[in-house]
Amino acid sequence: TKKLSIIAGPCQLESRAHAFEMASALKEICQKAGVGLIYKSSFDKANRTSANAKRGMGLKESLPIFAAIREELGLPVLTDIHEREQCAPVAEAVDVLQIPAFLCRQTDLLIAAAETGKAINIKKGQFLAPWDMKNVLAKVTGAGNPNVLACERGASFGYNTLVSDMRALPIMAGFGSPVVFDATHSVQQPGGQGASTGGDRTMVPYLARAAVAVGVAAVFMEVHQDPDHAPSDGPNMLKLKDFPGLLDELLAIDAIVKK
Amino acid sequence: TKKLSIIAGPCQLESRAHAFEMASALKEICQKAGVGLIYKSSFDKANRTSANAKRGMGLKESLPIFAAIREELGLPVLTDIHEREQCAPVAEAVDVLQIPAFLCRQTDLLIAAAETGKAINIKKGQFLAPWDMKNVLAKVTGAGNPNVLACERGASFGYNTLVSDMRALPIMAGFGSPVVFDATHSVQQPGGQGASTGGDRTMVPYLARAAVAVGVAAVFMEVHQDPDHAPSDGPNMLKLKDFPGLLDELLAIDAIVKK
Amino acid sequence: TKKLSIIAGPCQLESRAHAFEMASALKEICQKAGVGLIYKSSFDKANRTSANAKRGMGLKESLPIFAAIREELGLPVLTDIHEREQCAPVAEAVDVLQIPAFLCRQTDLLIAAAETGKAINIKKGQFLAPWDMKNVLAKVTGAGNPNVLACERGASFGYNTLVSDMRALPIMAGFGSPVVFDATHSVQQPGGQGASTGGDRTMVPYLARAAVAVGVAAVFMEVHQDPDHAPSDGPNMLKLKDFPGLLDELLAIDAIVKK
Amino acid sequence: TKKLSIIAGPCQLESRAHAFEMASALKEICQKAGVGLIYKSSFDKANRTSANAKRGMGLKESLPIFAAIREELGLPVLTDIHEREQCAPVAEAVDVLQIPAFLCRQTDLLIAAAETGKAINIKKGQFLAPWDMKNVLAKVTGAGNPNVLACERGASFGYNTLVSDMRALPIMAGFGSPVVFDATHSVQQPGGQGASTGGDRTMVPYLARAAVAVGVAAVFMEVHQDPDHAPSDGPNMLKLKDFPGLLDELLAIDAIVKK
């Protein structure tokens, strides 16, 4: 089995300077640890809790920055798309297209993403059983793109709460695609702050370690140098300064489990 | 308080002839019972469990049929939209645009729908708390369209199961918009048949009566003359022959509760 | 089908005077409405959230009061038992023995209760599916006592929250025993106040009406003249002054549904 | 932090010979691995799904066998108690009294167990939030017994399903007592086989590794040489032959996490 990879970056693209600062820092940490990194950032937050929340820099301004990170830092880039028309242009600038959890059943979006030929990371809907991802993955592979990943990010558990069912990881692995565990969205409290989504960042290391001990291809973590002042996902993003220590633990556990 | 209304029709538009047959039958039943009817049908099932499931007749062929039902039968028509671009053309042909549950947080879709000026029926996401609909409704009213309805269709309860929390109805009513109870999707078992969604139609009358006893503006029910051979939602659609009896019970309960 | 009955009373026995005051008031209201009443009160709260919470008057002091209510007011009495040894002595003083939800799988307690020959009201565990009550009811009937009731009081839904699945009522009715809906415990928020259980009394009328519209043999409601100063279940008990109005609504709905 | 301990044994005491065979085998494996073992077995299954299921050997026949295992094999023994009166006699024969999950809120049982002075392992109710264990633990410590453990065994997640919320482990550890993860009951499907409880033993290693990666004082696992023919908990017990390999993995992960 292949060694653990990391998908990391700030929730949303804030500026070219911020993106390069974060991507460089993450690259250095991952290189030192000898682990593969995919840089993650969103150009648009299309489903915020409230219409008043910050949406991001938008597609046009963001794509050149993604392209620059790939070229200048040599990092593969992942971003999420929300509408069919975005798939082709975004695929020009990034390596992995991500399907948001709420949209994981939208057949046309999945097929348009698949047809770009890029790798597709599908977040499992909060309303979906792990075994139901079989049909979701088949929408992409059935469109001729075998390069698809299944990502666990928590299941609805009562109101305003997600629970991470660790059994979902081996169940989804049984469908043949690499499995990713999203350790920072899994600790969200959706809508938990009234007009925005809450979260509990202190739980990230526990869930990340648990998922790696179960066995995953990659861990997805939103990381920020100052999450408490980030425009989105502040309560659940990991602090950059806490990333290296957690990474070491994850790699040590990964080595045991994949022995 | 206004008397109960009914939103009813087959899950998907199957043909012009079938649509007229169903709409005429439902119109006659509702007229006899003295209750307002909005005819419901989908032109596209954009989020089927499997990519192999039937999608529907499509936008182009469907809009003239919707328009004909409005003109020839005098019935208001409701249909669901899935992408921003669909809002304006569909609004030409129908009276109510419906936002699917999985898409209830997609800000751009909500705003594009709002801007048509038509009534908007928002299905509450299976992953959403009732109080979180406040922000969802505000995305529509904030775009200048006060004509919005909140629709309960079940909340995620473990895997492949929905539960209807009757408390959601008064909670959502507290936000000032009419509340609709979707009695047939609430009995779905999402993904419960492996490659398709299951359901238990025998529970529809119980949940519909319960919701009306709590107090709602409208009940939404998918009705079909032969659900076991319908192209979608067969297990949970109500049989046309069972509709008149249920309607009488609902109206009697409604009269007591709104006295 | 038989007309709706009511099981009502304050959560715990507070004093002889209070019990007679409450029982008399409830009796008068139910007589006026022409509905059967079983008086409910607990002699011991054996599973409070915290060890510091008030437990009640205890078995010895309570049994004579129960007996007096039966004799002097002519009301049947229901109380809950927690240990095998309590069944026989309590059965001397009351008409219905109630099995608490947490204890609904304790075989010996069920059998000891069954062997008294009294009617047994079993609260469905918050952790139990409605269809699992079949085995629970069979523990009592298998011990030779056919006089058993199944009572819905909410299912666990995430943390500190219960949800009332109205489908549970017809499912349990299918096992042949009368079904009771507990409208006041169903709105509890278990452990929701840190060292005690919260609740939302404003939801009681909605859930009670919903359950009666589904169809039940009886509604169970804890009622108190001043719930905010009651020693237990204050947040979820119904105010005595709100009982007559709700009762009228329930009876009107019951009449429609059982026509 | 102290190294991981193991609580293991067959679900129920089947015979003296079987108990010695299992206890000897487990002792040898744990000694070789250098890990502390507490032998677990039940003398009575007091809350089986159905009244027809096998209950066990009973208190009188079992206590001498427990005592013999302690003396002859030098193993500490854990067993579960169901009624107040059992606490004192059982405490004579074993080292740890266990409170079943359904009974974790029964104040009198907790206090009677506490007063024996033995260690008390409390299974967290399937209906309880992790933070609610604070009050439960306080019922034991408040009775003067500080020697109490909190054990996670899954939370209700829809019907007939449990989910293991790994966040429960650090939350409960915050109350100061050692935390145990029960890896075999966590994979139960309560009532999932109609008249008995189902389970999925293949998930045990995943959940056990996850819990150890989060960080726990002990893992609890029911182990049997032939679970498919065991009188209870067959579907979820671990096969004895799979225990040594899993134990090695758990110890390696434990060493990393507690470094």
mmCIF file of C-alpha atoms in Angstrom, chain C residues 44-51 55 82-85 102-103 105-108 111 124 126-132 135-136 138-139 155-156 158-160 165 167-168 190-192 194-197, chain D residues 44-51 55 82-85 102-103 105-108 111 124 126-132 135-136 138-139 155-156 158-160 165 167-168 190-192 194-197:
data_model
loop_
_atom_site.group_PDB
_atom_site.id
_atom_site.type_symbol
_atom_site.label_atom_id
_atom_site.label_comp_id
_atom_site.label_asym_id
_atom_site.label_seq_id
_atom_site.Cartn_x
_atom_site.Cartn_y
_atom_site.Cartn_z
ATOM 1 C CA ASP C 44 -39.092 7.437 42.962
ATOM 2 C CA LYS C 45 -37.021 9.010 40.180
ATOM 3 C CA ALA C 46 -34.387 6.305 40.016
ATOM 4 C CA ASN C 47 -32.355 7.523 37.064
ATOM 5 C CA ARG C 48 -32.006 11.289 37.449
ATOM 6 C CA THR C 49 -29.244 12.965 35.432
ATOM 7 C CA SER C 50 -27.378 13.815 38.635
ATOM 8 C CA ALA C 51 -27.202 12.060 42.002
ATOM 9 C CA ARG C 55 -35.768 11.428 43.971
ATOM 10 C CA HIS C 82 -37.400 0.096 38.783
ATOM 11 C CA GLU C 83 -36.541 -3.134 40.566
ATOM 12 C CA ARG C 84 -38.023 -6.612 40.575
ATOM 13 C CA GLU C 85 -38.879 -6.522 44.277
ATOM 14 C CA PHE C 102 -33.964 2.622 30.020
ATOM 15 C CA LEU C 103 -35.179 -0.623 31.614
ATOM 16 C CA ARG C 105 -34.947 -4.712 27.937
ATOM 17 C CA GLN C 106 -34.449 -5.983 31.537
ATOM 18 C CA THR C 107 -36.021 -9.413 31.224
ATOM 19 C CA ASP C 108 -36.421 -10.110 34.942
ATOM 20 C CA ILE C 111 -41.418 -10.817 33.921
ATOM 21 C CA LYS C 124 -39.944 2.152 24.353
ATOM 22 C CA GLN C 126 -34.706 5.757 23.269
ATOM 23 C CA PHE C 127 -32.219 3.294 21.732
ATOM 24 C CA LEU C 128 -34.834 0.951 20.269
ATOM 25 C CA ALA C 129 -36.409 0.680 16.826
ATOM 26 C CA PRO C 130 -40.214 0.458 16.859
ATOM 27 C CA TRP C 131 -40.131 -3.068 15.431
ATOM 28 C CA ASP C 132 -37.866 -4.163 18.294
ATOM 29 C CA ASN C 135 -39.653 -8.849 21.393
ATOM 30 C CA VAL C 136 -40.119 -6.587 24.399
ATOM 31 C CA ALA C 138 -43.432 -10.758 24.025
ATOM 32 C CA LYS C 139 -41.446 -10.893 27.265
ATOM 33 C CA ALA C 155 -35.791 8.117 19.917
ATOM 34 C CA SER C 156 -32.178 9.260 20.312
ATOM 35 C CA GLY C 158 -27.728 12.935 17.906
ATOM 36 C CA TYR C 159 -26.750 14.112 21.374
ATOM 37 C CA ASN C 160 -29.138 15.561 23.992
ATOM 38 C CA ASP C 165 -40.945 9.207 14.728
ATOM 39 C CA ARG C 167 -44.250 5.912 12.052
ATOM 40 C CA ALA C 168 -43.469 4.133 15.317
ATOM 41 C CA PRO C 190 -31.783 14.603 27.905
ATOM 42 C CA GLY C 191 -28.881 16.007 29.872
ATOM 43 C CA GLY C 192 -29.419 19.226 27.983
ATOM 44 C CA GLY C 194 -25.627 20.052 32.176
ATOM 45 C CA ALA C 195 -26.701 18.573 35.502
ATOM 46 C CA SER C 196 -30.353 18.134 34.538
ATOM 47 C CA THR C 197 -32.579 17.362 31.602
ATOM 48 C CA ASP D 44 -26.085 -13.491 33.300
ATOM 49 C CA LYS D 45 -27.272 -11.774 30.118
ATOM 50 C CA ALA D 46 -30.114 -9.858 31.708
ATOM 51 C CA ASN D 47 -31.273 -7.788 28.753
ATOM 52 C CA ARG D 48 -31.252 -10.113 25.745
ATOM 53 C CA THR D 49 -33.270 -9.020 22.715
ATOM 54 C CA SER D 50 -35.671 -11.921 23.214
ATOM 55 C CA ALA D 51 -36.810 -13.752 26.349
ATOM 56 C CA ARG D 55 -29.066 -16.111 29.782
ATOM 57 C CA HIS D 82 -27.681 -5.856 36.912
ATOM 58 C CA GLU D 83 -29.306 -5.491 40.308
ATOM 59 C CA ARG D 84 -28.316 -3.800 43.535
ATOM 60 C CA GLU D 85 -28.268 -7.013 45.538
ATOM 61 C CA PHE D 102 -28.770 0.494 29.589
ATOM 62 C CA LEU D 103 -28.330 0.791 33.379
ATOM 63 C CA ARG D 105 -28.252 6.073 34.875
ATOM 64 C CA GLN D 106 -29.688 3.828 37.650
ATOM 65 C CA THR D 107 -28.503 5.763 40.686
ATOM 66 C CA ASP D 108 -29.026 2.989 43.244
ATOM 67 C CA ILE D 111 -24.041 3.611 44.425
ATOM 68 C CA LYS D 124 -21.775 4.767 28.437
ATOM 69 C CA GLN D 126 -26.184 4.347 23.725
ATOM 70 C CA PHE D 127 -28.557 7.242 24.459
ATOM 71 C CA LEU D 128 -25.988 9.416 26.232
ATOM 72 C CA ALA D 129 -23.726 12.241 25.045
ATOM 73 C CA PRO D 130 -20.085 11.876 26.087
ATOM 74 C CA TRP D 131 -20.289 14.981 28.284
ATOM 75 C CA ASP D 132 -23.236 13.466 30.140
ATOM 76 C CA ASN D 135 -22.761 13.199 36.019
ATOM 77 C CA VAL D 136 -22.690 9.411 35.771
ATOM 78 C CA ALA D 138 -19.909 11.589 39.785
ATOM 79 C CA LYS D 139 -22.569 9.205 41.108
ATOM 80 C CA ALA D 155 -24.099 5.724 20.293
ATOM 81 C CA SER D 156 -27.556 5.212 18.758
ATOM 82 C CA GLY D 158 -30.873 5.764 13.496
ATOM 83 C CA TYR D 159 -32.446 2.349 14.065
ATOM 84 C CA ASN D 160 -30.540 -0.883 14.692
ATOM 85 C CA ASP D 165 -17.829 8.826 17.886
ATOM 86 C CA ARG D 167 -14.457 12.440 19.988
ATOM 87 C CA ALA D 168 -16.141 10.772 22.965
ATOM 88 C CA PRO D 190 -28.947 -3.935 18.078
ATOM 89 C CA GLY D 191 -32.019 -5.999 17.273
ATOM 90 C CA GLY D 192 -30.692 -6.223 13.748
ATOM 91 C CA GLY D 194 -35.178 -9.699 14.385
ATOM 92 C CA ALA D 195 -35.044 -11.797 17.529
ATOM 93 C CA SER D 196 -31.360 -11.203 18.230
ATOM 94 C CA THR D 197 -28.656 -8.596 17.857
#
